[in-house]
Short mmCIF file of C-alpha atoms in Angstrom, two decimals:
data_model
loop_
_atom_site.label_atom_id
_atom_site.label_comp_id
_atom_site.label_asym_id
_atom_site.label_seq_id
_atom_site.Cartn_x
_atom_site.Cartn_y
_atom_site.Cartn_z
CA UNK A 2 0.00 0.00 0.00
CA UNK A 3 2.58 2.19 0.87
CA UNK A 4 4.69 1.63 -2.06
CA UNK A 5 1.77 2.23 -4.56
CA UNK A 6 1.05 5.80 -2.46
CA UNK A 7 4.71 6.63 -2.85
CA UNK A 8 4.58 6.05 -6.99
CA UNK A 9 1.24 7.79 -6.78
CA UNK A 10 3.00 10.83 -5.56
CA UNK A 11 5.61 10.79 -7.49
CA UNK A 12 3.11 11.29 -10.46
CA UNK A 13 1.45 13.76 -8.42
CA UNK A 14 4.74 15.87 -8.37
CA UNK A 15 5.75 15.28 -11.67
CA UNK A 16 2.34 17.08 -12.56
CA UNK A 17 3.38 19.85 -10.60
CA UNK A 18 7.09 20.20 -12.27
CA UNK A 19 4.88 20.58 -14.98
CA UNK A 20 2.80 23.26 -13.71
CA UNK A 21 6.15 25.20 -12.30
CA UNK A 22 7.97 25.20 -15.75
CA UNK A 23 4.56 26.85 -17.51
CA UNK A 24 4.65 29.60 -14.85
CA UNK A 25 8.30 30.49 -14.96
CA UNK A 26 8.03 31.13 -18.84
CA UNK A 27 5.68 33.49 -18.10
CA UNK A 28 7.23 35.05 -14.88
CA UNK A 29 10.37 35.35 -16.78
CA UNK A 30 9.93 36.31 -20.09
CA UNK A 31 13.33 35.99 -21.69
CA UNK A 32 15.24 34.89 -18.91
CA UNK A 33 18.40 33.26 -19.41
CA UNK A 34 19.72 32.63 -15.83
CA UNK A 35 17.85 29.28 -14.76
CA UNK A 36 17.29 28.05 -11.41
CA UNK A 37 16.79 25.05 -9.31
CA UNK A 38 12.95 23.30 -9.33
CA UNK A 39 12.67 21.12 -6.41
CA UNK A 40 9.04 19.63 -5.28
CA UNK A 41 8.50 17.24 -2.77
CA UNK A 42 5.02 16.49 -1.05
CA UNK A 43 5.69 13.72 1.06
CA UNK A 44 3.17 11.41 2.90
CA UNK A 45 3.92 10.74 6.52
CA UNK A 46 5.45 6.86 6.74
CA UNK A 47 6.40 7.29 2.96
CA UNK A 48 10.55 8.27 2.01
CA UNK A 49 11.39 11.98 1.43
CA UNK A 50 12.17 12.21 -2.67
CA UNK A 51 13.06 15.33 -4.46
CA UNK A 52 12.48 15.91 -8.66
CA UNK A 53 14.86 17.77 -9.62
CA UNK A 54 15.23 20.32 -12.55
CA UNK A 55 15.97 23.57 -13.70
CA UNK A 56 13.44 27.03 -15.30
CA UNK A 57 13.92 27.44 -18.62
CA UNK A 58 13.76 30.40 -20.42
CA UNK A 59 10.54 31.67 -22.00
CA UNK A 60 11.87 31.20 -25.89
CA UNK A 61 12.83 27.89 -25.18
CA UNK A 62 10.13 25.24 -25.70
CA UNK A 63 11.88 22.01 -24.57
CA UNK A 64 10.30 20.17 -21.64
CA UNK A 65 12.17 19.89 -18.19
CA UNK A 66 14.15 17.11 -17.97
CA UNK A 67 15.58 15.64 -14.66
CA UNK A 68 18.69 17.41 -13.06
CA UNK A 69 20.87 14.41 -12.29
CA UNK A 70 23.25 16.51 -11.10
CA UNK A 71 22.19 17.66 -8.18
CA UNK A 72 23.25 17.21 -4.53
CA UNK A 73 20.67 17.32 -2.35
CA UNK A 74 21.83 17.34 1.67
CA UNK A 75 18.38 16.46 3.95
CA UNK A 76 18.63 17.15 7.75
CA UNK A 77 16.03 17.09 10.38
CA UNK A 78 15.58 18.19 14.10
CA UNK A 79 17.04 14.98 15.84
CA UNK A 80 20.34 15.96 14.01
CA UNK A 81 20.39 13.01 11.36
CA UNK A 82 21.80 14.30 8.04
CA UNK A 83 22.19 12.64 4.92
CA UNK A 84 22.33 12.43 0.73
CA UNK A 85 20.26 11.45 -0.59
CA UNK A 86 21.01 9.36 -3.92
CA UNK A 87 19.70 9.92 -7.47
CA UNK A 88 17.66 6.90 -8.80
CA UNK A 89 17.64 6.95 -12.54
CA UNK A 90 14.26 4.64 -12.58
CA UNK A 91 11.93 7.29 -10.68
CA UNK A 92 13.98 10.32 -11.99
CA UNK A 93 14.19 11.82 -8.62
CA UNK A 94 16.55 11.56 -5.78
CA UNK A 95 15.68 9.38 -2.88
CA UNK A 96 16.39 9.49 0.80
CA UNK A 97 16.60 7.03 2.76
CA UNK A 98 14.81 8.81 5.61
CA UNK A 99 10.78 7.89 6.50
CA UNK A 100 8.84 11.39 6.94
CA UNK A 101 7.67 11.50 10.28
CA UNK A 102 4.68 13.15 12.36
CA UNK A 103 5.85 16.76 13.75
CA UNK A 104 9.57 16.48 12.73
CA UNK A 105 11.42 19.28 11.44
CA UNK A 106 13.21 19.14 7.95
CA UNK A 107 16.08 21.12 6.23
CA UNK A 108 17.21 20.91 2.50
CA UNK A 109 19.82 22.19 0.76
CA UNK A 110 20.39 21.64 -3.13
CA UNK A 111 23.14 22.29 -5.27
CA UNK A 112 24.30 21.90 -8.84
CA UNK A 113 26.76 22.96 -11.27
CA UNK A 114 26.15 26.18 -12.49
CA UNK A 115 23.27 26.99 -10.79
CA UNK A 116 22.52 29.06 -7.40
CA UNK A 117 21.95 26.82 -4.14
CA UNK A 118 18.72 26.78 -2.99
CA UNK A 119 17.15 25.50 0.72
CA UNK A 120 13.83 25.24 2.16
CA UNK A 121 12.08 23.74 5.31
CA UNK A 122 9.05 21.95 6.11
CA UNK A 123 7.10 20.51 9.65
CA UNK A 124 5.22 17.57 8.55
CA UNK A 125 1.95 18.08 10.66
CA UNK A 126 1.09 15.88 13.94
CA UNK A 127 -1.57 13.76 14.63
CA UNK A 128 -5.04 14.07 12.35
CA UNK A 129 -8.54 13.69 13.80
CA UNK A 130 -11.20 13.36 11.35
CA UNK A 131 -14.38 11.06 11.59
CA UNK A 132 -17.58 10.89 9.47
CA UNK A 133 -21.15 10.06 10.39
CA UNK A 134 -23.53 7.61 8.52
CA UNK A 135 -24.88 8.18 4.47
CA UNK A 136 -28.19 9.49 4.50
CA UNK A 137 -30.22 9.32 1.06
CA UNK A 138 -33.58 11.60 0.69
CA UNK A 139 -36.42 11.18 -1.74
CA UNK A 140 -35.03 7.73 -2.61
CA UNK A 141 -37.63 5.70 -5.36
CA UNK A 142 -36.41 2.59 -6.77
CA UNK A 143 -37.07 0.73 -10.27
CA UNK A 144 -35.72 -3.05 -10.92
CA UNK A 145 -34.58 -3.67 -14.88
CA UNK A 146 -34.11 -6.97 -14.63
CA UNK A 147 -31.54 -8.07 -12.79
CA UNK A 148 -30.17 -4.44 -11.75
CA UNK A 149 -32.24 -2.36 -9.10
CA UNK A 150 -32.28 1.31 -10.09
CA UNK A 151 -32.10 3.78 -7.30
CA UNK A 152 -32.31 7.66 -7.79
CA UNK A 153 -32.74 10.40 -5.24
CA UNK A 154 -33.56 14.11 -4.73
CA UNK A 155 -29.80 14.13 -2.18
CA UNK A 156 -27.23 12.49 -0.70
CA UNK A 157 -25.01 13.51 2.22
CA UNK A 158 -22.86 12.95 5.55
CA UNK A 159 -21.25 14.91 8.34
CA UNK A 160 -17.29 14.81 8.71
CA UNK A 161 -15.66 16.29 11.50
CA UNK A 162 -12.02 16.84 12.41
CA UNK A 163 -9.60 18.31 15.02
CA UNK A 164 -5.86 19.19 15.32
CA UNK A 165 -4.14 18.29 18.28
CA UNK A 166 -3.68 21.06 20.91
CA UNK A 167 -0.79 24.17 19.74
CA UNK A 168 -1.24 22.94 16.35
CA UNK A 169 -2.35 24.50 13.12
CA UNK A 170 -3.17 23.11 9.84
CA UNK A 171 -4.98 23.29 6.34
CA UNK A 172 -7.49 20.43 5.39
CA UNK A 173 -7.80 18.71 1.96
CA UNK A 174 -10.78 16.52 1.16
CA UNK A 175 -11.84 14.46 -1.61
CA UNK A 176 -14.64 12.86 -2.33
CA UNK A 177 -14.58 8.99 -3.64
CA UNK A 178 -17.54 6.89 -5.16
CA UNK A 179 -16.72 2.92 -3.97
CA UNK A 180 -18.21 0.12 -6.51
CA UNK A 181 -19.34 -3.15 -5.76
CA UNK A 182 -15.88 -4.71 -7.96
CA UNK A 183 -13.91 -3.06 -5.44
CA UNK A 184 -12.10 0.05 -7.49
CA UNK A 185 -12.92 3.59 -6.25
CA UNK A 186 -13.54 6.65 -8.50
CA UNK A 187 -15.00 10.02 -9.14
CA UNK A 188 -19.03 10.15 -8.92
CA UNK A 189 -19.45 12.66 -11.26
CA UNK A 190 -21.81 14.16 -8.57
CA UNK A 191 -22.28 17.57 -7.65
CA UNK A 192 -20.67 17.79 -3.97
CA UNK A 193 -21.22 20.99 -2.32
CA UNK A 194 -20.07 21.75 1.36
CA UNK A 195 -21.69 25.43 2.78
CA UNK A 196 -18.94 26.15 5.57
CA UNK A 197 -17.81 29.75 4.98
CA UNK A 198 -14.39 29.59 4.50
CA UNK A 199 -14.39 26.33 2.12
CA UNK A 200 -13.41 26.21 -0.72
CA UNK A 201 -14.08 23.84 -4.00
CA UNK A 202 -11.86 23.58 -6.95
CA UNK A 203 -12.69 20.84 -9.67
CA UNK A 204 -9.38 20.73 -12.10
CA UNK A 205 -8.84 18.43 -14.88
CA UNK A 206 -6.33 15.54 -13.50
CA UNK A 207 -4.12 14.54 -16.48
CA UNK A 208 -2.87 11.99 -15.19
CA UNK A 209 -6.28 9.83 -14.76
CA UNK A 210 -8.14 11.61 -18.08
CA UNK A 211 -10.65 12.92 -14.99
CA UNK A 212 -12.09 16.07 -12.85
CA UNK A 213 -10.72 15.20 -9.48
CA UNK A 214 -12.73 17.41 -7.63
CA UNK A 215 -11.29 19.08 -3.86
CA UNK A 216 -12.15 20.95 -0.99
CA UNK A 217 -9.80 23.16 0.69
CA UNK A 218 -10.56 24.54 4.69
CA UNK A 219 -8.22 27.09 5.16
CA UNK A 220 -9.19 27.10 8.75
CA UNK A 221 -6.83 27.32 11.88
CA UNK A 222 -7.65 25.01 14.39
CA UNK A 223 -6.19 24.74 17.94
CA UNK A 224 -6.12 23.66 21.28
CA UNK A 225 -8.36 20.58 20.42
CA UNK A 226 -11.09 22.54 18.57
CA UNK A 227 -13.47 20.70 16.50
CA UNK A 228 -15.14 21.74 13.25
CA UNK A 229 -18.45 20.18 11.74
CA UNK A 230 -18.87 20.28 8.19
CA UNK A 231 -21.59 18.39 5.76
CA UNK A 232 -21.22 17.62 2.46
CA UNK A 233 -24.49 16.92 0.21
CA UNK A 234 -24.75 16.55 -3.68
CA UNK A 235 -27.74 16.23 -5.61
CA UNK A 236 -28.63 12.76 -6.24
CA UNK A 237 -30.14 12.90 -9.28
CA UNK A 238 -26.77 13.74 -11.40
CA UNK A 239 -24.13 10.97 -11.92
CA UNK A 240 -21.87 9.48 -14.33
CA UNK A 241 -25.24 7.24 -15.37
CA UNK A 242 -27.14 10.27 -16.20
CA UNK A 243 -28.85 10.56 -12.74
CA UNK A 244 -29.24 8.17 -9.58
CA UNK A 245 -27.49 5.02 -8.47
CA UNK A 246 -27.23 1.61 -9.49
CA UNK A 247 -27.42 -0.84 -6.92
CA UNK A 248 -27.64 -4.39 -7.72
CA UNK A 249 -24.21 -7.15 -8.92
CA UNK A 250 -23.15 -5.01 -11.15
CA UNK A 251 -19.46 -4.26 -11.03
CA UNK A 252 -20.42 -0.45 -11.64
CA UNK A 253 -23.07 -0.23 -8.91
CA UNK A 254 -22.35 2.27 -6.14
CA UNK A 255 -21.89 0.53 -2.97
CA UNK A 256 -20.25 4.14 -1.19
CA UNK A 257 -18.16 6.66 -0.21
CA UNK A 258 -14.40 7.51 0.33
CA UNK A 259 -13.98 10.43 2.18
CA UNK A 260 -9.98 11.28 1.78
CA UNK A 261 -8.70 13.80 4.41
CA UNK A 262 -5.33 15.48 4.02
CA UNK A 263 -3.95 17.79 6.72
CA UNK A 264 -0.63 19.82 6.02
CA UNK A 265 0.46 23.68 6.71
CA UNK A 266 -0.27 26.82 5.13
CA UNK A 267 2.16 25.86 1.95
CA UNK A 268 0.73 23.13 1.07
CA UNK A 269 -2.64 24.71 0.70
CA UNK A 270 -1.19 27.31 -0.97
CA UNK A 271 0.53 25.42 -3.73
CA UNK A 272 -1.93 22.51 -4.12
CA UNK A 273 -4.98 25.41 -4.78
CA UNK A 274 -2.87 27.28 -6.94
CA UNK A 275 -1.96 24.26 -9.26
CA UNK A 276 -5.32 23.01 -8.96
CA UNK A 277 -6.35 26.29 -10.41
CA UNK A 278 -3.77 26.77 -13.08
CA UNK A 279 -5.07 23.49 -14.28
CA UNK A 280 -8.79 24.49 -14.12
CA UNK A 281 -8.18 27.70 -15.98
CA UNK A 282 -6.45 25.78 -18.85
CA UNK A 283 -7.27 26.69 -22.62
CA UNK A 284 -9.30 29.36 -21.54
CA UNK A 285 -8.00 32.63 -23.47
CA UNK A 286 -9.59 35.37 -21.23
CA UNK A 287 -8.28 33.95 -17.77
CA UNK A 288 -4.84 35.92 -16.19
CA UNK A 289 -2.23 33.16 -15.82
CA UNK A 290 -2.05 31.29 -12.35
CA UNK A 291 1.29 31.61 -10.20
CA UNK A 292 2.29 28.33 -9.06
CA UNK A 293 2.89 28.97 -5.30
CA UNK A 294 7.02 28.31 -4.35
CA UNK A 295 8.77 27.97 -1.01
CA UNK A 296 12.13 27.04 -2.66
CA UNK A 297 14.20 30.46 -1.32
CA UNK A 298 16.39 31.00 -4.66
CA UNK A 299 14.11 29.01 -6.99
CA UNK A 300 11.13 27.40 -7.43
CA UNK A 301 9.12 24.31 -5.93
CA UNK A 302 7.57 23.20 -2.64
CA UNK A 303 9.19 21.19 -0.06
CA UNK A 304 6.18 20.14 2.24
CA UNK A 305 4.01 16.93 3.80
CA UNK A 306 0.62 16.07 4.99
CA UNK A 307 -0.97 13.57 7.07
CA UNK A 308 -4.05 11.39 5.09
CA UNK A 309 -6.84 9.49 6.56
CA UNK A 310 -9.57 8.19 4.53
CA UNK A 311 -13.11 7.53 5.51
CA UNK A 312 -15.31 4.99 4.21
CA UNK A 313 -18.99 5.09 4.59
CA UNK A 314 -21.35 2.51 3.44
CA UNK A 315 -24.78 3.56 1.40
CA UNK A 316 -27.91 2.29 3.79
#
């Protein structure tokens, strides 16, 4: 499991090298001095991995390719300091070290030619998040054979989550639809949440041909706190044209993965503005999206989260 989260982010990033070499052409509009692109977003319990390249100018249309390169010196708050190695089969460079709850990292990259850059990250502490039962309104139900056919006016469930006390974090959520042959994807429903400072973005994900769609709570929350939100979605629109199918089909519906992601301000910040340079692509009359960077001297993210996911049953 852990292995296939670890490739999974390593896509993830790649996407956002991507992203990063779009918005320096356009920050830097005949620029010839590049500089160092690192990104890492590392899952708690998974290794800490940097990709690895350099801006390119805005007259030159190559794509990035990997800095190999590059040595990249990790350090954290216990005082263990290490290398960490190139690996030429996931074109990134691999430490050896486990990212771990509430410990403090350092990084410092360097490469011929090219102006050292650093960054640090906290990966965040302990996540609280829990989610109350399914509950389906206005449900009528038709039977074609061997398939029952289920629609409804609504669908929705409570989630609620906490920080542990003196800390402070940004929440993620996405919303999974759970079939009966045991492979999880996007419902192609119409999630809302109405907590004031949410916040939904619905980008296209290249990587899976899909609109992966995501909440972000910008909310501080301390000393314990606890904050209550519901999600709903009208149950007449799906991928099927409107309700559920219930019944031994391999596409019925059979539930709901909530996924919850808690990480720091920088995180949000970077995830929500890739997420929206990828919804606002093609569209001629939108102002380019700055990919948010905490790489001091160049450009990237160095940050982590925590991820619990929820699954609730249909009733």
């Amino acid at each position: 499991m852990r292995k296939t989260l670890f490739i999974a982010a390593l896509i993830g990033v790649a996407g956002f090298i991507t992203q990063c070499q779009k918005v320096e052409k356009i920050e830097k509009a005949g620029s010839i001095t590049p500089k160092i692109i690192a990104n890492c977003v590392v899952e708690e319990g998974t290794p800490i991995f940097f990709m690895i390249s350099k801006s390119l100018s805005a007259l030159d249309n190559a794509q990035l390719k990997p800095l190999k390169s590059a040595v990249v010196e990790l350090s954290d708050s216990k005082g263990n300091k290490e290398t960490s190695k190139y690996s030429a089969i996931d074109e990134a460079y691999i430490s050896t070290a486990v990212a771990q709850a509430g410990q403090f990292y350092t990084v410092k990259i360097s490469a011929p030619g090219l102006k050292t850059v650093t960054s640090q990250m906290t990966l965040p502490a302990n996540l609280k998040a829990n989610a109350g039962a399914v509950s389906i309104k206005g449900r009528t139900t038709e039977d074609f054979g061997p398939v029952r056919y289920i629609s409804c006016q609504s669908v929705g469930f409570a989630v609620s989550i906490a920080d542990e006390p003196a800390e402070k974090n940004n929440y993620i959520f996405e919303i999974e639809a759970v079939y009966a042959s045991g492979t999880a994807g996007n419902p192609y429903w119409n999630w809302s949440c109405l907590y004031p400072t949410i916040e939904k973005v619905n980008p296209y994900d290249n990587f899976t041909s899909n609109n992966k769609l995501r909440f972000y709570l910008r909310e501080d929350l301390f000393n314990g706190q606890k904050i209550d939100l519901n999600f709903s979605a009208d149950g007449r629109i799906s991928g099927f044209g409107s309700g559920l199918y219930l019944g031994n089909q391999d596409d019925s519906i059979v539930g709901f993965n909530v996924i919850v992601r808690n990480g720091p301000d920088d995180l949000y910040l970077h995830w929500n503005s890739v997420d929206k340079s990828q919804e606002s692509e093609g569209n001629p009359f939108e102002e380019p999206v700055q990919i948010y960077t905490i790489i001091l001297g160049g450009y990237g993210i160095f940050s982590g989260y925590r991820e619990e996911q929820l699954y609730l049953p249909l009733p």
